[in-house]
Amino acid sequence: MTASTPSPARRRRRRTYTAVAVLLAAALTASLALTLDGSGDGDTKRRDTAAAETGAADPGPADESLLALARRDASDALAVGRADAPVVMIEYSDFQCPFCGRFARETKPELLRSYVDKGVLRIEWRNFPVFGEESDRAARAGWAAGRQKKFWEFHDVVYATERKRNSGAFAADKLVAMAREAGVPDLDAFRADLESEEAGAAVERDAYEGYGLGVSSTPAFLVNGRPILGAQPTETFEAAVDAAARAAEAAGE
């Protein structure tokens, strides 16, 4: 029996995933990034800062196949910023991840003010639930809130408080209460969307993308296709966005 030949599209996708996996692995090795259980010692921030500087250096023109990972869908409720912004940061996160929460509270607001509001940066969220059933349920809830254009309000409510992992904080009734606090107008529709097959498929799509790229810890980011791992200092993200914007401008985008 003759083996089938992969299609050109599949070969391109495989090359893209392989390239990003290599980049992520290199960044992980360099930074000793936070593992899935969130462990780390007192030197973590210092190691992360030093390692991330390699990703913040002026990277030159971005690889088109990696840039293509950005969906740039103007109707995407789980994204913020202009669809045609020169820089896209894809964020793979888990609502139970404390380091994702640190990024949400300390860094994202600065990026919104300095880059998103000025049309330079677009942030695209990807649900990447790694801590089990409650993470998956929270991801579905975020998607359900997005159905009513309240994803980012829900995101901010969830991350405003550090919650003990897998302790019942993300039980269905608690998620409804968070949705209410976030201003989701139709809570009956929220409940239905939360339990829907469509929610599961959307979360699975994001997770499949992340695992296919080699993501193994949260948070993980791609800034115009270049990786940053862990809750790095705000300055690291600012440097990465600045470098990506310069590269995009040089490429005539």
PDB file of C-alpha atoms in Angstrom:
ATOM      1  CA  MET A   1       0.000   0.000   0.000  1.00  0.00           C
ATOM      2  CA  THR A   2       1.371   3.409  -0.956  1.00  0.00           C
ATOM      3  CA  ALA A   3       1.497   5.984   1.820  1.00  0.00           C
ATOM      4  CA  SER A   4      -0.520   9.120   1.175  1.00  0.00           C
ATOM      5  CA  THR A   5       1.313  12.379   0.531  1.00  0.00           C
ATOM      6  CA  PRO A   6       0.472  15.286   2.852  1.00  0.00           C
ATOM      7  CA  SER A   7      -1.266  18.170   1.136  1.00  0.00           C
ATOM      8  CA  PRO A   8       0.658  21.438   0.583  1.00  0.00           C
ATOM      9  CA  ALA A   9      -1.538  23.163   3.167  1.00  0.00           C
ATOM     10  CA  ARG A  10      -0.816  20.458   5.722  1.00  0.00           C
ATOM     11  CA  ARG A  11       2.916  20.657   5.016  1.00  0.00           C
ATOM     12  CA  ARG A  12       2.866  24.439   5.480  1.00  0.00           C
ATOM     13  CA  ARG A  13       0.915  24.092   8.723  1.00  0.00           C
ATOM     14  CA  ARG A  14       3.355  21.449   9.975  1.00  0.00           C
ATOM     15  CA  ARG A  15       6.327  23.706   9.168  1.00  0.00           C
ATOM     16  CA  THR A  16       4.654  26.583  10.970  1.00  0.00           C
ATOM     17  CA  TYR A  17       3.923  24.504  14.073  1.00  0.00           C
ATOM     18  CA  THR A  18       7.431  23.061  14.060  1.00  0.00           C
ATOM     19  CA  ALA A  19       8.988  26.505  13.760  1.00  0.00           C
ATOM     20  CA  VAL A  20       6.981  27.913  16.639  1.00  0.00           C
ATOM     21  CA  ALA A  21       7.608  24.821  18.758  1.00  0.00           C
ATOM     22  CA  VAL A  22      11.333  25.302  18.269  1.00  0.00           C
ATOM     23  CA  LEU A  23      11.053  28.977  19.230  1.00  0.00           C
ATOM     24  CA  LEU A  24       9.005  28.168  22.310  1.00  0.00           C
ATOM     25  CA  ALA A  25      11.390  25.425  23.356  1.00  0.00           C
ATOM     26  CA  ALA A  26      14.335  27.785  22.995  1.00  0.00           C
ATOM     27  CA  ALA A  27      12.614  30.463  25.050  1.00  0.00           C
ATOM     28  CA  LEU A  28      11.629  27.905  27.675  1.00  0.00           C
ATOM     29  CA  THR A  29      15.194  26.657  27.977  1.00  0.00           C
ATOM     30  CA  ALA A  30      16.582  30.180  28.170  1.00  0.00           C
ATOM     31  CA  SER A  31      14.132  31.522  30.727  1.00  0.00           C
ATOM     32  CA  LEU A  32      13.484  28.443  32.862  1.00  0.00           C
ATOM     33  CA  ALA A  33       9.871  29.472  32.445  1.00  0.00           C
ATOM     34  CA  LEU A  34       7.161  28.658  34.966  1.00  0.00           C
ATOM     35  CA  THR A  35       5.985  25.078  34.761  1.00  0.00           C
ATOM     36  CA  LEU A  36       2.392  23.854  34.728  1.00  0.00           C
ATOM     37  CA  ASP A  37       2.235  23.603  38.494  1.00  0.00           C
ATOM     38  CA  GLY A  38       3.393  27.207  38.834  1.00  0.00           C
ATOM     39  CA  SER A  39       6.515  26.293  40.774  1.00  0.00           C
ATOM     40  CA  GLY A  40       9.509  28.609  40.940  1.00  0.00           C
ATOM     41  CA  ASP A  41      12.040  30.031  43.354  1.00  0.00           C
ATOM     42  CA  GLY A  42      12.978  33.506  44.428  1.00  0.00           C
ATOM     43  CA  ASP A  43      15.176  34.012  41.385  1.00  0.00           C
ATOM     44  CA  THR A  44      12.381  33.384  38.886  1.00  0.00           C
ATOM     45  CA  LYS A  45      11.713  37.031  38.086  1.00  0.00           C
ATOM     46  CA  ARG A  46      15.413  37.755  37.577  1.00  0.00           C
ATOM     47  CA  ARG A  47      15.846  34.741  35.284  1.00  0.00           C
ATOM     48  CA  ASP A  48      12.700  35.567  33.319  1.00  0.00           C
ATOM     49  CA  THR A  49      13.726  39.191  32.852  1.00  0.00           C
ATOM     50  CA  ALA A  50      17.154  38.304  31.536  1.00  0.00           C
ATOM     51  CA  ALA A  51      15.851  35.616  29.207  1.00  0.00           C
ATOM     52  CA  ALA A  52      13.019  37.679  27.817  1.00  0.00           C
ATOM     53  CA  GLU A  53      15.449  40.362  26.718  1.00  0.00           C
ATOM     54  CA  THR A  54      16.529  38.022  23.924  1.00  0.00           C
ATOM     55  CA  GLY A  55      12.966  38.101  22.583  1.00  0.00           C
ATOM     56  CA  ALA A  56      12.721  41.858  23.000  1.00  0.00           C
ATOM     57  CA  ALA A  57      15.687  42.624  20.747  1.00  0.00           C
ATOM     58  CA  ASP A  58      14.867  44.015  17.294  1.00  0.00           C
ATOM     59  CA  PRO A  59      13.861  40.805  15.488  1.00  0.00           C
ATOM     60  CA  GLY A  60      13.716  42.028  11.895  1.00  0.00           C
ATOM     61  CA  PRO A  61      10.864  41.098   9.528  1.00  0.00           C
ATOM     62  CA  ALA A  62       8.476  38.521  10.930  1.00  0.00           C
ATOM     63  CA  ASP A  63       7.952  35.157   9.253  1.00  0.00           C
ATOM     64  CA  GLU A  64       4.736  35.262   7.242  1.00  0.00           C
ATOM     65  CA  SER A  65       3.686  31.755   8.309  1.00  0.00           C
ATOM     66  CA  LEU A  66       3.908  32.746  11.967  1.00  0.00           C
ATOM     67  CA  LEU A  67       2.100  36.022  11.407  1.00  0.00           C
ATOM     68  CA  ALA A  68      -0.696  33.980   9.831  1.00  0.00           C
ATOM     69  CA  LEU A  69      -1.524  32.510  13.255  1.00  0.00           C
ATOM     70  CA  ALA A  70      -3.237  35.806  14.101  1.00  0.00           C
ATOM     71  CA  ARG A  71      -6.916  35.476  13.221  1.00  0.00           C
ATOM     72  CA  ARG A  72      -7.537  39.218  12.795  1.00  0.00           C
ATOM     73  CA  ASP A  73     -11.286  38.692  12.905  1.00  0.00           C
ATOM     74  CA  ALA A  74     -12.970  42.023  13.591  1.00  0.00           C
ATOM     75  CA  SER A  75     -15.947  40.203  15.136  1.00  0.00           C
ATOM     76  CA  ASP A  76     -13.815  38.171  17.565  1.00  0.00           C
ATOM     77  CA  ALA A  77     -15.171  38.938  21.039  1.00  0.00           C
ATOM     78  CA  LEU A  78     -12.053  37.425  22.617  1.00  0.00           C
ATOM     79  CA  ALA A  79      -9.780  40.004  21.013  1.00  0.00           C
ATOM     80  CA  VAL A  80      -9.163  43.691  21.635  1.00  0.00           C
ATOM     81  CA  GLY A  81      -7.593  46.234  19.313  1.00  0.00           C
ATOM     82  CA  ARG A  82      -7.760  47.026  15.632  1.00  0.00           C
ATOM     83  CA  ALA A  83      -7.937  43.988  13.370  1.00  0.00           C
ATOM     84  CA  ASP A  84      -5.303  45.601  11.143  1.00  0.00           C
ATOM     85  CA  ALA A  85      -2.921  46.621  13.948  1.00  0.00           C
ATOM     86  CA  PRO A  86       0.734  46.157  12.944  1.00  0.00           C
ATOM     87  CA  VAL A  87       1.424  44.001  16.007  1.00  0.00           C
ATOM     88  CA  VAL A  88      -0.686  41.086  17.245  1.00  0.00           C
ATOM     89  CA  MET A  89      -0.025  39.433  20.577  1.00  0.00           C
ATOM     90  CA  ILE A  90      -1.627  36.016  20.957  1.00  0.00           C
ATOM     91  CA  GLU A  91      -2.090  35.037  24.590  1.00  0.00           C
ATOM     92  CA  TYR A  92      -2.561  31.417  25.705  1.00  0.00           C
ATOM     93  CA  SER A  93      -3.962  31.530  29.235  1.00  0.00           C
ATOM     94  CA  ASP A  94      -5.857  29.622  31.899  1.00  0.00           C
ATOM     95  CA  PHE A  95      -8.281  31.405  34.225  1.00  0.00           C
ATOM     96  CA  GLN A  96      -6.902  29.378  37.153  1.00  0.00           C
ATOM     97  CA  CYS A  97      -3.282  30.346  36.458  1.00  0.00           C
ATOM     98  CA  PRO A  98      -1.982  32.842  39.057  1.00  0.00           C
ATOM     99  CA  PHE A  99       0.713  34.112  36.709  1.00  0.00           C
ATOM    100  CA  CYS A 100      -1.907  34.779  34.027  1.00  0.00           C
ATOM    101  CA  GLY A 101      -3.700  36.803  36.674  1.00  0.00           C
ATOM    102  CA  ARG A 102      -0.547  38.764  37.397  1.00  0.00           C
ATOM    103  CA  PHE A 103      -0.241  39.623  33.719  1.00  0.00           C
ATOM    104  CA  ALA A 104      -3.922  40.627  33.579  1.00  0.00           C
ATOM    105  CA  ARG A 105      -3.666  42.927  36.573  1.00  0.00           C
ATOM    106  CA  GLU A 106      -0.208  44.423  36.156  1.00  0.00           C
ATOM    107  CA  THR A 107       0.749  44.362  32.479  1.00  0.00           C
ATOM    108  CA  LYS A 108      -2.344  44.235  30.288  1.00  0.00           C
ATOM    109  CA  PRO A 109      -3.685  47.624  31.468  1.00  0.00           C
ATOM    110  CA  GLU A 110      -0.388  49.254  30.510  1.00  0.00           C
ATOM    111  CA  LEU A 111      -0.401  47.587  27.102  1.00  0.00           C
ATOM    112  CA  LEU A 112      -3.973  48.734  26.526  1.00  0.00           C
ATOM    113  CA  ARG A 113      -3.109  52.345  27.318  1.00  0.00           C
ATOM    114  CA  SER A 114       0.226  52.509  25.539  1.00  0.00           C
ATOM    115  CA  TYR A 115      -0.394  50.370  22.459  1.00  0.00           C
ATOM    116  CA  VAL A 116      -3.917  49.015  21.960  1.00  0.00           C
ATOM    117  CA  ASP A 117      -5.641  52.383  22.370  1.00  0.00           C
ATOM    118  CA  LYS A 118      -3.155  53.913  19.924  1.00  0.00           C
ATOM    119  CA  GLY A 119      -3.813  51.296  17.245  1.00  0.00           C
ATOM    120  CA  VAL A 120      -0.381  49.670  17.451  1.00  0.00           C
ATOM    121  CA  LEU A 121      -1.305  46.411  19.181  1.00  0.00           C
ATOM    122  CA  ARG A 122      -4.081  43.854  19.012  1.00  0.00           C
ATOM    123  CA  ILE A 123      -4.407  41.194  21.739  1.00  0.00           C
ATOM    124  CA  GLU A 124      -6.032  37.895  20.823  1.00  0.00           C
ATOM    125  CA  TRP A 125      -6.963  35.580  23.675  1.00  0.00           C
ATOM    126  CA  ARG A 126      -6.708  31.817  23.327  1.00  0.00           C
ATOM    127  CA  ASN A 127      -8.295  29.579  25.953  1.00  0.00           C
ATOM    128  CA  PHE A 128      -5.634  27.147  27.132  1.00  0.00           C
ATOM    129  CA  PRO A 129      -7.104  25.288  30.135  1.00  0.00           C
ATOM    130  CA  VAL A 130      -4.385  23.152  31.687  1.00  0.00           C
ATOM    131  CA  PHE A 131      -5.527  22.676  35.274  1.00  0.00           C
ATOM    132  CA  GLY A 132      -8.454  20.364  34.769  1.00  0.00           C
ATOM    133  CA  GLU A 133     -12.234  20.519  34.851  1.00  0.00           C
ATOM    134  CA  GLU A 134     -12.596  23.905  36.526  1.00  0.00           C
ATOM    135  CA  SER A 135     -10.177  25.483  34.062  1.00  0.00           C
ATOM    136  CA  ASP A 136     -12.181  24.040  31.194  1.00  0.00           C
ATOM    137  CA  ARG A 137     -15.463  25.273  32.689  1.00  0.00           C
ATOM    138  CA  ALA A 138     -14.021  28.757  33.218  1.00  0.00           C
ATOM    139  CA  ALA A 139     -12.799  28.829  29.620  1.00  0.00           C
ATOM    140  CA  ARG A 140     -16.278  27.903  28.409  1.00  0.00           C
ATOM    141  CA  ALA A 141     -17.716  30.648  30.616  1.00  0.00           C
ATOM    142  CA  GLY A 142     -15.367  33.208  29.116  1.00  0.00           C
ATOM    143  CA  TRP A 143     -16.489  32.187  25.649  1.00  0.00           C
ATOM    144  CA  ALA A 144     -20.135  32.392  26.768  1.00  0.00           C
ATOM    145  CA  ALA A 145     -19.580  35.910  28.108  1.00  0.00           C
ATOM    146  CA  GLY A 146     -18.026  36.796  24.772  1.00  0.00           C
ATOM    147  CA  ARG A 147     -21.248  35.796  23.036  1.00  0.00           C
ATOM    148  CA  GLN A 148     -22.752  38.847  24.722  1.00  0.00           C
ATOM    149  CA  LYS A 149     -19.711  41.060  24.097  1.00  0.00           C
ATOM    150  CA  LYS A 150     -18.631  40.839  27.718  1.00  0.00           C
ATOM    151  CA  PHE A 151     -15.556  38.628  27.516  1.00  0.00           C
ATOM    152  CA  TRP A 152     -13.036  41.215  28.688  1.00  0.00           C
ATOM    153  CA  GLU A 153     -15.293  42.384  31.508  1.00  0.00           C
ATOM    154  CA  PHE A 154     -15.619  38.744  32.601  1.00  0.00           C
ATOM    155  CA  HIS A 155     -11.843  38.300  32.217  1.00  0.00           C
ATOM    156  CA  ASP A 156     -11.217  41.259  34.531  1.00  0.00           C
ATOM    157  CA  VAL A 157     -13.682  40.019  37.151  1.00  0.00           C
ATOM    158  CA  VAL A 158     -12.104  36.565  37.205  1.00  0.00           C
ATOM    159  CA  TYR A 159      -8.556  37.853  37.521  1.00  0.00           C
ATOM    160  CA  ALA A 160      -9.366  40.629  39.991  1.00  0.00           C
ATOM    161  CA  THR A 161      -9.184  38.085  42.804  1.00  0.00           C
ATOM    162  CA  GLU A 162      -6.727  35.236  43.274  1.00  0.00           C
ATOM    163  CA  ARG A 163      -8.755  32.065  43.670  1.00  0.00           C
ATOM    164  CA  LYS A 164      -7.546  28.744  45.017  1.00  0.00           C
ATOM    165  CA  ARG A 165      -7.162  26.276  42.189  1.00  0.00           C
ATOM    166  CA  ASN A 166      -9.724  23.478  41.811  1.00  0.00           C
ATOM    167  CA  SER A 167     -11.475  24.469  45.032  1.00  0.00           C
ATOM    168  CA  GLY A 168     -14.946  25.020  43.610  1.00  0.00           C
ATOM    169  CA  ALA A 169     -14.321  28.688  42.785  1.00  0.00           C
ATOM    170  CA  PHE A 170     -15.314  27.955  39.201  1.00  0.00           C
ATOM    171  CA  ALA A 171     -18.439  25.924  39.862  1.00  0.00           C
ATOM    172  CA  ALA A 172     -21.292  26.797  37.510  1.00  0.00           C
ATOM    173  CA  ASP A 173     -23.131  28.979  40.042  1.00  0.00           C
ATOM    174  CA  LYS A 174     -19.947  30.893  40.849  1.00  0.00           C
ATOM    175  CA  LEU A 175     -19.348  31.526  37.157  1.00  0.00           C
ATOM    176  CA  VAL A 176     -22.874  32.862  36.779  1.00  0.00           C
ATOM    177  CA  ALA A 177     -22.206  35.220  39.686  1.00  0.00           C
ATOM    178  CA  MET A 178     -19.021  36.422  37.966  1.00  0.00           C
ATOM    179  CA  ALA A 179     -20.937  36.906  34.730  1.00  0.00           C
ATOM    180  CA  ARG A 180     -23.515  38.988  36.600  1.00  0.00           C
ATOM    181  CA  GLU A 181     -20.736  41.128  38.103  1.00  0.00           C
ATOM    182  CA  ALA A 182     -19.222  41.524  34.627  1.00  0.00           C
ATOM    183  CA  GLY A 183     -22.505  42.903  33.314  1.00  0.00           C
ATOM    184  CA  VAL A 184     -23.538  39.967  31.131  1.00  0.00           C
ATOM    185  CA  PRO A 185     -27.156  40.970  30.403  1.00  0.00           C
ATOM    186  CA  ASP A 186     -28.836  37.623  29.685  1.00  0.00           C
ATOM    187  CA  LEU A 187     -27.779  35.112  32.312  1.00  0.00           C
ATOM    188  CA  ASP A 188     -30.105  32.404  31.012  1.00  0.00           C
ATOM    189  CA  ALA A 189     -28.404  32.615  27.625  1.00  0.00           C
ATOM    190  CA  PHE A 190     -25.040  32.620  29.420  1.00  0.00           C
ATOM    191  CA  ARG A 191     -25.917  29.380  31.220  1.00  0.00           C
ATOM    192  CA  ALA A 192     -27.028  27.751  27.980  1.00  0.00           C
ATOM    193  CA  ASP A 193     -23.920  28.862  26.107  1.00  0.00           C
ATOM    194  CA  LEU A 194     -21.692  27.694  28.957  1.00  0.00           C
ATOM    195  CA  GLU A 195     -23.003  24.140  28.590  1.00  0.00           C
ATOM    196  CA  SER A 196     -23.199  24.136  24.801  1.00  0.00           C
ATOM    197  CA  GLU A 197     -21.250  21.941  22.408  1.00  0.00           C
ATOM    198  CA  GLU A 198     -20.227  25.114  20.595  1.00  0.00           C
ATOM    199  CA  ALA A 199     -18.435  26.374  23.702  1.00  0.00           C
ATOM    200  CA  GLY A 200     -16.572  23.093  24.019  1.00  0.00           C
ATOM    201  CA  ALA A 201     -15.559  23.199  20.365  1.00  0.00           C
ATOM    202  CA  ALA A 202     -14.289  26.779  20.648  1.00  0.00           C
ATOM    203  CA  VAL A 203     -12.172  25.977  23.701  1.00  0.00           C
ATOM    204  CA  GLU A 204     -10.877  22.806  22.090  1.00  0.00           C
ATOM    205  CA  ARG A 205      -9.887  24.735  18.973  1.00  0.00           C
ATOM    206  CA  ASP A 206      -7.767  27.168  21.002  1.00  0.00           C
ATOM    207  CA  ALA A 207      -6.183  24.421  23.097  1.00  0.00           C
ATOM    208  CA  TYR A 208      -5.425  22.318  20.025  1.00  0.00           C
ATOM    209  CA  GLU A 209      -3.680  25.285  18.442  1.00  0.00           C
ATOM    210  CA  GLY A 210      -1.581  25.874  21.546  1.00  0.00           C
ATOM    211  CA  TYR A 211      -0.551  22.259  22.026  1.00  0.00           C
ATOM    212  CA  GLY A 212       0.216  21.995  18.324  1.00  0.00           C
ATOM    213  CA  LEU A 213       2.627  24.911  18.670  1.00  0.00           C
ATOM    214  CA  GLY A 214       4.396  23.362  21.643  1.00  0.00           C
ATOM    215  CA  VAL A 215       2.857  25.522  24.382  1.00  0.00           C
ATOM    216  CA  SER A 216       3.254  23.692  27.684  1.00  0.00           C
ATOM    217  CA  SER A 217       2.822  26.361  30.360  1.00  0.00           C
ATOM    218  CA  THR A 218       0.736  29.435  31.000  1.00  0.00           C
ATOM    219  CA  PRO A 219       0.794  32.230  30.249  1.00  0.00           C
ATOM    220  CA  ALA A 220       2.476  31.975  26.862  1.00  0.00           C
ATOM    221  CA  PHE A 221       2.517  34.711  24.247  1.00  0.00           C
ATOM    222  CA  LEU A 222       3.401  35.199  20.620  1.00  0.00           C
ATOM    223  CA  VAL A 223       4.187  38.779  19.625  1.00  0.00           C
ATOM    224  CA  ASN A 224       4.024  38.789  15.835  1.00  0.00           C
ATOM    225  CA  GLY A 225       5.020  35.146  16.014  1.00  0.00           C
ATOM    226  CA  ARG A 226       7.811  35.475  18.575  1.00  0.00           C
ATOM    227  CA  PRO A 227       7.475  33.848  22.009  1.00  0.00           C
ATOM    228  CA  ILE A 228       7.412  35.315  25.480  1.00  0.00           C
ATOM    229  CA  LEU A 229       6.797  32.854  28.292  1.00  0.00           C
ATOM    230  CA  GLY A 230       5.591  33.504  31.799  1.00  0.00           C
ATOM    231  CA  ALA A 231       4.512  36.615  33.678  1.00  0.00           C
ATOM    232  CA  GLN A 232       7.417  38.744  32.525  1.00  0.00           C
ATOM    233  CA  PRO A 233       7.884  42.356  33.624  1.00  0.00           C
ATOM    234  CA  THR A 234       5.822  44.906  31.736  1.00  0.00           C
ATOM    235  CA  GLU A 235       8.998  46.340  30.236  1.00  0.00           C
ATOM    236  CA  THR A 236       9.652  43.037  28.465  1.00  0.00           C
ATOM    237  CA  PHE A 237       6.330  43.205  26.646  1.00  0.00           C
ATOM    238  CA  GLU A 238       6.796  46.877  25.817  1.00  0.00           C
ATOM    239  CA  ALA A 239      10.205  46.164  24.305  1.00  0.00           C
ATOM    240  CA  ALA A 240       8.813  43.221  22.307  1.00  0.00           C
ATOM    241  CA  VAL A 241       5.900  45.268  20.945  1.00  0.00           C
ATOM    242  CA  ASP A 242       8.191  48.179  20.060  1.00  0.00           C
ATOM    243  CA  ALA A 243      10.554  45.848  18.217  1.00  0.00           C
ATOM    244  CA  ALA A 244       7.730  44.140  16.361  1.00  0.00           C
ATOM    245  CA  ALA A 245       6.241  47.518  15.373  1.00  0.00           C
ATOM    246  CA  ARG A 246       9.592  48.661  14.009  1.00  0.00           C
ATOM    247  CA  ALA A 247       9.957  45.443  12.046  1.00  0.00           C
ATOM    248  CA  ALA A 248       6.438  45.757  10.646  1.00  0.00           C
ATOM    249  CA  GLU A 249       7.111  49.357   9.611  1.00  0.00           C
ATOM    250  CA  ALA A 250      10.389  48.355   7.960  1.00  0.00           C
ATOM    251  CA  ALA A 251       8.545  45.637   6.044  1.00  0.00           C
ATOM    252  CA  GLY A 252       6.109  48.245   4.730  1.00  0.00           C
ATOM    253  CA  GLU A 253       3.071  46.985   6.622  1.00  0.00           C
TER     254      GLU A 253
END
